[in-house]
Short mmCIF file of C-alpha atoms in Angstrom, two decimals:
data_model
loop_
_atom_site.label_atom_id
_atom_site.label_comp_id
_atom_site.label_asym_id
_atom_site.label_seq_id
_atom_site.Cartn_x
_atom_site.Cartn_y
_atom_site.Cartn_z
CA ARG A 21 -18.08 102.86 -51.90
CA ILE A 22 -15.39 101.80 -49.40
CA TYR A 23 -14.45 98.32 -48.77
CA ARG A 24 -13.86 96.77 -45.10
CA LEU A 25 -12.55 93.56 -43.90
CA PRO A 26 -15.19 92.50 -41.26
CA PRO A 27 -13.80 92.91 -37.46
CA CYS A 28 -15.46 89.84 -36.34
CA PRO A 29 -16.92 86.58 -38.05
CA ALA A 30 -20.09 86.14 -39.35
CA TYR A 31 -21.10 83.76 -36.68
CA ASP A 32 -20.14 86.40 -33.90
CA ILE A 33 -24.00 87.74 -34.34
CA GLU A 34 -23.75 90.51 -31.90
CA GLY A 35 -20.39 91.78 -32.89
CA MET A 36 -21.49 91.82 -36.62
CA GLU A 37 -24.78 93.87 -35.98
CA SER A 38 -23.04 96.11 -33.80
CA TRP A 39 -20.21 96.98 -36.53
CA LEU A 40 -22.59 97.57 -39.11
CA GLU A 41 -24.69 99.62 -36.67
CA SER A 42 -21.58 101.89 -35.78
CA MET A 43 -20.71 102.10 -39.65
CA ALA A 44 -24.20 103.39 -40.38
CA GLU A 45 -23.50 106.11 -37.73
CA GLN A 46 -20.45 107.21 -39.45
CA GLY A 47 -22.49 107.45 -42.57
CA TYR A 48 -21.46 103.97 -44.34
CA PHE A 49 -24.19 101.87 -45.14
CA LEU A 50 -24.04 98.02 -46.36
CA CYS A 51 -24.62 97.71 -49.96
CA LYS A 52 -26.93 95.29 -51.54
CA ASP A 53 -25.08 91.93 -51.74
CA GLY A 54 -22.16 93.75 -50.06
CA PHE A 55 -20.34 90.78 -49.10
CA PHE A 56 -17.70 89.23 -51.66
CA ALA A 57 -14.65 87.08 -50.56
CA GLY A 58 -14.95 87.92 -47.17
CA ILE A 59 -14.97 91.91 -47.57
CA ALA A 60 -17.63 94.27 -46.97
CA ALA A 61 -18.92 96.99 -49.50
CA PHE A 62 -20.45 100.34 -47.99
CA GLU A 63 -22.04 103.17 -49.76
CA LYS A 64 -21.39 106.63 -48.57
CA GLY A 65 -24.42 108.56 -47.28
CA THR A 66 -25.94 110.67 -44.39
CA PRO A 67 -25.08 109.24 -41.01
CA ALA A 68 -27.98 107.63 -39.37
CA ALA A 69 -29.10 105.17 -36.35
CA VAL A 70 -29.99 102.14 -38.85
CA ARG A 71 -30.47 98.96 -37.16
CA TYR A 72 -28.87 95.65 -38.33
CA ARG A 73 -29.83 92.18 -37.82
CA LEU A 74 -28.51 88.62 -38.75
CA GLU A 75 -31.00 85.92 -39.30
CA ALA A 76 -29.68 82.04 -39.27
CA ALA A 77 -30.41 80.85 -42.93
CA SER A 78 -32.57 77.92 -43.27
CA GLY A 79 -30.36 76.56 -46.11
CA SER A 80 -27.10 77.52 -47.97
CA THR A 81 -26.23 81.23 -48.82
CA SER A 82 -23.88 80.21 -51.43
CA ILE A 83 -24.51 82.03 -54.77
CA TRP A 84 -24.82 78.45 -56.09
CA SER A 85 -27.76 77.41 -54.12
CA ASP A 86 -31.46 77.41 -55.46
CA ARG A 87 -32.33 80.69 -54.95
CA GLY A 88 -28.79 82.41 -55.14
CA GLY A 89 -28.20 82.83 -51.41
CA ILE A 90 -31.18 85.08 -50.79
CA PRO A 91 -34.27 84.11 -48.40
CA ASP A 92 -37.25 82.47 -49.78
CA GLU A 93 -40.37 84.98 -50.95
CA GLU A 94 -42.18 84.36 -47.65
CA ALA A 95 -39.33 85.27 -45.35
CA LEU A 96 -38.74 88.43 -47.38
CA SER A 97 -42.51 89.19 -47.21
CA ILE A 98 -42.52 88.85 -43.42
CA SER A 99 -39.61 91.17 -43.23
CA GLU A 100 -41.11 93.82 -45.30
CA ALA A 101 -44.00 93.80 -43.34
CA CYS A 102 -42.05 94.54 -40.10
CA GLY A 103 -40.37 97.09 -41.78
CA TRP A 104 -36.95 95.40 -42.47
CA GLU A 105 -35.20 94.99 -45.91
CA TYR A 106 -33.08 91.99 -46.83
CA VAL A 107 -29.54 93.15 -47.73
CA ALA A 108 -27.21 90.58 -47.96
CA SER A 109 -25.86 87.27 -46.90
CA ARG A 110 -22.81 85.96 -45.32
CA ASN A 111 -21.55 82.51 -44.38
CA GLY A 112 -25.05 81.02 -43.13
CA PHE A 113 -26.76 84.28 -42.27
CA TYR A 114 -29.26 86.73 -43.71
CA ILE A 115 -28.74 90.54 -42.97
CA TYR A 116 -31.69 92.60 -42.73
CA THR A 117 -31.64 96.51 -42.08
CA ALA A 118 -34.47 99.05 -40.77
CA ALA A 119 -34.06 102.69 -41.13
CA ASP A 120 -37.14 103.16 -39.18
CA PRO A 121 -36.49 103.00 -35.52
CA ALA A 122 -39.94 101.90 -34.60
CA ALA A 123 -39.83 99.20 -36.79
CA GLN A 124 -40.69 95.87 -34.59
CA GLU A 125 -37.97 93.35 -34.17
CA LEU A 126 -38.03 90.38 -36.55
CA ASN A 127 -37.47 88.14 -33.74
CA THR A 128 -39.05 88.93 -30.24
CA ASP A 129 -38.53 85.64 -28.35
CA PRO A 130 -34.82 84.74 -28.08
CA ARG A 131 -36.08 80.98 -27.67
CA VAL A 132 -37.35 81.05 -31.52
CA GLN A 133 -34.36 82.42 -32.69
CA ALA A 134 -32.69 79.53 -30.66
CA LEU A 135 -34.27 77.16 -32.87
CA ALA A 136 -33.14 78.68 -36.10
CA LEU A 137 -29.67 78.87 -34.68
CA ASP A 138 -29.59 74.75 -34.61
CA LEU A 139 -29.80 74.76 -38.26
CA VAL A 140 -26.44 76.62 -38.73
CA ARG A 141 -24.71 74.91 -35.66
CA LYS A 142 -25.70 71.50 -37.01
CA ARG A 143 -24.07 72.58 -40.55
CA GLU A 144 -20.77 73.94 -38.74
CA ARG A 145 -20.77 70.81 -36.78
CA GLY A 146 -20.96 68.49 -39.51
CA SER A 147 -17.94 70.90 -41.34
CA LEU A 148 -16.02 70.72 -38.11
CA ILE A 149 -15.99 66.63 -38.21
CA SER A 150 -15.22 66.58 -41.85
CA THR A 151 -11.96 68.96 -40.84
CA LEU A 152 -11.15 66.94 -37.86
CA ILE A 153 -11.19 63.68 -40.13
CA TRP A 154 -9.00 65.56 -42.67
CA THR A 155 -6.87 66.27 -39.96
CA ALA A 156 -6.13 62.83 -38.92
CA ILE A 157 -5.95 61.38 -42.30
CA TYR A 158 -3.63 64.20 -44.11
CA PRO A 159 -0.38 62.97 -43.01
CA LEU A 160 -1.52 59.63 -43.88
CA CYS A 161 -2.56 60.63 -47.61
CA MET A 162 0.67 62.58 -47.85
CA SER A 163 2.85 59.66 -46.52
CA SER A 164 1.29 56.68 -47.63
CA GLY A 165 1.53 55.54 -43.93
CA ASN A 166 5.36 56.35 -43.77
CA ILE A 167 5.05 59.79 -42.38
CA LEU A 168 8.72 60.26 -41.18
CA LEU A 169 10.28 59.47 -44.49
CA ASN A 170 7.85 61.19 -46.67
CA ALA A 171 8.53 64.50 -44.75
CA ILE A 172 11.97 64.27 -45.53
CA MET A 173 11.30 63.74 -49.08
CA LEU A 174 8.90 66.27 -49.48
CA GLY A 175 10.54 68.50 -47.07
CA THR A 176 10.02 68.74 -43.35
CA TRP A 177 9.05 72.44 -43.16
CA LEU A 178 6.71 72.03 -46.08
CA TYR A 179 5.20 68.87 -44.42
CA LEU A 180 5.17 70.78 -40.94
CA LEU A 181 3.35 73.85 -42.71
CA GLY A 182 0.62 71.62 -44.45
CA THR A 183 -0.25 70.07 -41.03
CA ALA A 184 -0.22 73.41 -39.14
CA LEU A 185 -2.80 74.77 -42.00
CA VAL A 186 -5.15 71.78 -41.65
CA ALA A 187 -4.78 72.20 -37.81
CA TRP A 188 -5.50 75.85 -38.12
CA ALA A 189 -8.95 75.20 -40.24
CA ALA A 190 -9.97 72.52 -37.80
CA LEU A 191 -9.33 74.91 -34.76
CA SER A 192 -11.06 77.67 -36.68
CA SER A 193 -13.99 75.54 -36.98
CA PHE A 194 -14.38 74.27 -33.34
CA VAL A 195 -14.19 77.78 -32.30
CA LYS A 196 -16.93 78.61 -34.37
CA VAL A 197 -19.17 75.73 -33.15
CA LEU A 198 -18.30 76.49 -29.48
CA HIS A 199 -19.48 80.21 -30.01
CA LEU A 200 -22.60 79.24 -31.76
CA ARG A 201 -23.16 76.61 -28.96
CA LYS A 202 -22.84 79.10 -26.20
CA LEU A 203 -25.31 81.56 -28.11
CA ARG A 204 -27.86 79.13 -28.73
CA SER A 205 -27.79 78.15 -24.68
CA ARG A 206 -28.34 81.86 -23.89
CA MET A 207 -30.86 82.30 -26.43
CA ALA A 208 -32.69 79.21 -25.28
CA ASN A 209 -32.52 80.61 -21.68
CA GLY A 210 -34.33 83.63 -23.20
CA GLU A 211 -31.58 86.18 -22.98
CA SER A 212 -31.63 88.57 -25.38
CA LEU A 213 -28.91 89.57 -27.79
CA ASN A 214 -26.64 92.53 -26.93
CA HIS A 215 -26.93 94.68 -30.24
CA LYS A 216 -24.24 97.17 -28.89
CA LYS A 217 -21.35 94.58 -28.24
CA ASP A 218 -17.71 96.13 -28.10
CA TRP A 219 -16.39 94.57 -31.53
CA ARG A 220 -13.20 96.71 -31.17
CA LYS A 221 -11.53 94.27 -28.66
CA ARG A 222 -10.36 91.67 -31.07
CA ALA A 223 -10.97 93.51 -34.68
CA LYS A 224 -7.21 93.58 -35.36
CA TRP A 225 -6.69 89.74 -34.91
CA HIS A 226 -9.90 88.94 -36.84
CA ARG A 227 -9.00 91.38 -39.62
CA ALA A 228 -5.44 89.84 -39.68
CA GLU A 229 -6.18 86.16 -39.33
CA PRO A 230 -7.89 85.40 -42.59
CA CYS A 231 -5.03 87.43 -44.57
CA LEU A 232 -2.28 85.47 -42.53
CA PHE A 233 -3.91 82.14 -43.20
CA LEU A 234 -4.27 82.97 -46.88
CA ALA A 235 -0.72 84.25 -46.96
CA LEU A 236 0.83 80.69 -45.64
CA ALA A 237 -1.63 78.94 -47.87
CA LEU A 238 -0.20 80.56 -50.70
CA VAL A 239 3.28 80.00 -49.69
CA TRP A 240 2.44 76.20 -49.26
CA GLY A 241 0.97 75.85 -52.38
CA ILE A 242 3.65 77.62 -54.05
CA SER A 243 6.49 75.47 -52.50
CA LEU A 244 4.47 72.52 -53.24
CA PHE A 245 4.18 73.35 -56.78
CA HIS A 246 8.07 74.14 -56.74
CA VAL A 247 9.13 70.80 -55.32
CA TRP A 248 6.51 68.86 -57.89
CA SER A 249 8.11 70.78 -60.93
CA THR A 250 11.63 70.18 -59.81
CA ALA A 251 10.96 66.39 -59.19
CA VAL A 252 9.30 66.28 -62.88
CA THR A 253 11.82 68.08 -64.33
CA GLU A 254 14.64 66.45 -62.62
CA GLU A 255 16.38 69.65 -61.93
CA ASN A 256 18.92 68.33 -59.23
CA VAL A 257 19.00 64.72 -60.44
CA LEU A 258 22.60 63.71 -61.76
CA ASP A 259 24.23 61.16 -63.81
CA LEU A 260 25.37 58.58 -61.23
CA ARG A 261 28.42 57.55 -63.35
CA THR A 262 29.64 61.41 -63.09
CA TYR A 263 29.17 61.87 -59.43
CA PRO A 264 32.52 62.85 -57.99
CA GLU A 265 31.47 62.18 -54.50
CA GLU A 266 32.18 59.19 -52.42
CA LEU A 267 28.87 57.15 -51.22
CA PRO A 268 28.54 55.99 -47.65
CA PHE A 269 26.96 53.09 -48.98
CA GLY A 270 27.79 50.14 -51.47
CA MET A 271 27.04 50.15 -55.14
CA MET A 272 25.93 47.02 -57.47
CA GLU A 273 29.52 46.26 -58.35
CA SER A 274 30.44 46.02 -54.58
CA LEU A 275 28.56 42.75 -54.26
CA ILE A 276 31.17 41.00 -56.18
CA PRO A 277 34.36 42.59 -55.47
CA ASN A 278 36.17 40.68 -57.85
CA GLY A 279 33.67 40.54 -60.48
CA THR A 280 32.49 42.72 -63.59
CA PHE A 281 29.97 45.23 -63.37
CA GLN A 282 28.26 46.42 -66.67
CA TRP A 283 26.13 49.48 -66.64
CA ASP A 284 22.63 49.03 -68.33
CA ASP A 285 21.55 52.43 -70.16
CA ILE A 286 18.06 51.20 -70.80
CA GLY A 287 14.91 52.76 -68.79
CA PHE A 288 15.62 55.66 -65.84
CA GLY A 289 18.22 54.55 -63.91
CA ASN A 290 21.50 55.52 -62.92
CA THR A 291 20.85 58.61 -61.42
CA ILE A 292 21.69 60.24 -58.12
CA GLU A 293 19.99 63.31 -56.18
CA VAL A 294 21.51 64.68 -53.06
CA LYS A 295 19.62 67.10 -51.04
CA SER A 296 19.38 67.94 -47.35
CA ASP A 297 16.32 68.41 -44.79
CA TRP A 298 15.91 69.28 -41.25
CA LEU A 299 15.68 65.69 -40.27
CA ALA A 300 18.56 64.54 -42.37
CA PRO A 301 21.67 66.45 -43.13
CA GLN A 302 22.19 64.37 -46.31
CA VAL A 303 19.13 62.72 -48.16
CA ILE A 304 20.47 60.73 -51.16
CA SER A 305 18.23 59.04 -53.60
CA LEU A 306 19.90 56.77 -56.25
CA SER A 307 18.76 54.37 -58.94
CA GLN A 308 21.31 51.92 -60.39
CA ILE A 309 20.76 49.63 -63.35
CA GLY A 310 23.29 47.09 -64.62
CA SER A 311 24.72 43.64 -64.02
CA VAL A 312 27.58 41.88 -61.89
CA SER A 313 29.12 38.60 -63.37
#
C-alpha cells in the first residue's frame, strides 16, 4: 500500500475523479474505505484505465452514522447493476469505481446530479453559518466583552492566532459553499462534468493547507495550555512584600500617608505578577490585602 494526501478537496468532484483515475493509470487503486483522517490509501496493481465517480451522499458519511457512512442497499444495488462498485466515502460524497470501460454512467443527466448536490450544498451552507457565528462570538467568549484587556492578559499573539484560525475555517467553508454553488449551477444548465480536469495546478497548496492549519492549531493549543498551567501553578507570581521594584501607582498604605498599614495574610492576596505584551510593555497584576488606620 501507499498513502497520499489528496491534491484537491472532496467537494472538487472533477479534480478528485481525475486524480483517482490518474493514480489508477499508474497502477495505484483506492482501497476499500481508503480515506482516513484526510489521507488516501492505495493498493499496487497493474496499471489500468479505471473510472471513478463521486456521488453526493443523501446523508452523513461519518462512520458514526446509521449505516457507518456507506450508501443504502438500494443505491448499492443500482450501482452494481450499472457496473459500478462502491469503494469509499469522503466528506459528504460516495466514491464508486468501474473497471469496465463500457459501464454506463451512474448519472447521465447533469440536472439530476445537480439536485443530489443540493443536499451537500445545504449541509455545507449550514456549517458555514455556524462557523461565521463562531467567528463573531469567539472574541466575546474569550474576553467577556473586554477584548483589548483580555487579549493583553492572554497574550496578544495567542489571541490573534486563535482569531486567525477561526477566520481561516470560516473562509474555507465559504470557498467550499461557493465552489458547490458554481458547480451546481453548471450541472443545472445541463453541462457535464470534466472527468479529465488538471488537478496538478493547485495540488501543492491543497496538500500543504491542512498540514499548516493543523500545525498552527497545535501551536495554539499547546501555548494556551502553557498559559493556563502557568496561571494555575502561579509560576510567575511573587510575594508583594518582597518585590524589589518601585511600582508606578499607589498602594493601600498610600491612602493615609500618616497612617498605619497592617498586612492581612488570610486568603490569596498580597501577590504580584509582572509580564510584557505586544500591546503593553509592562503588565502588572497585583492583589493587596490589609488594613489602614
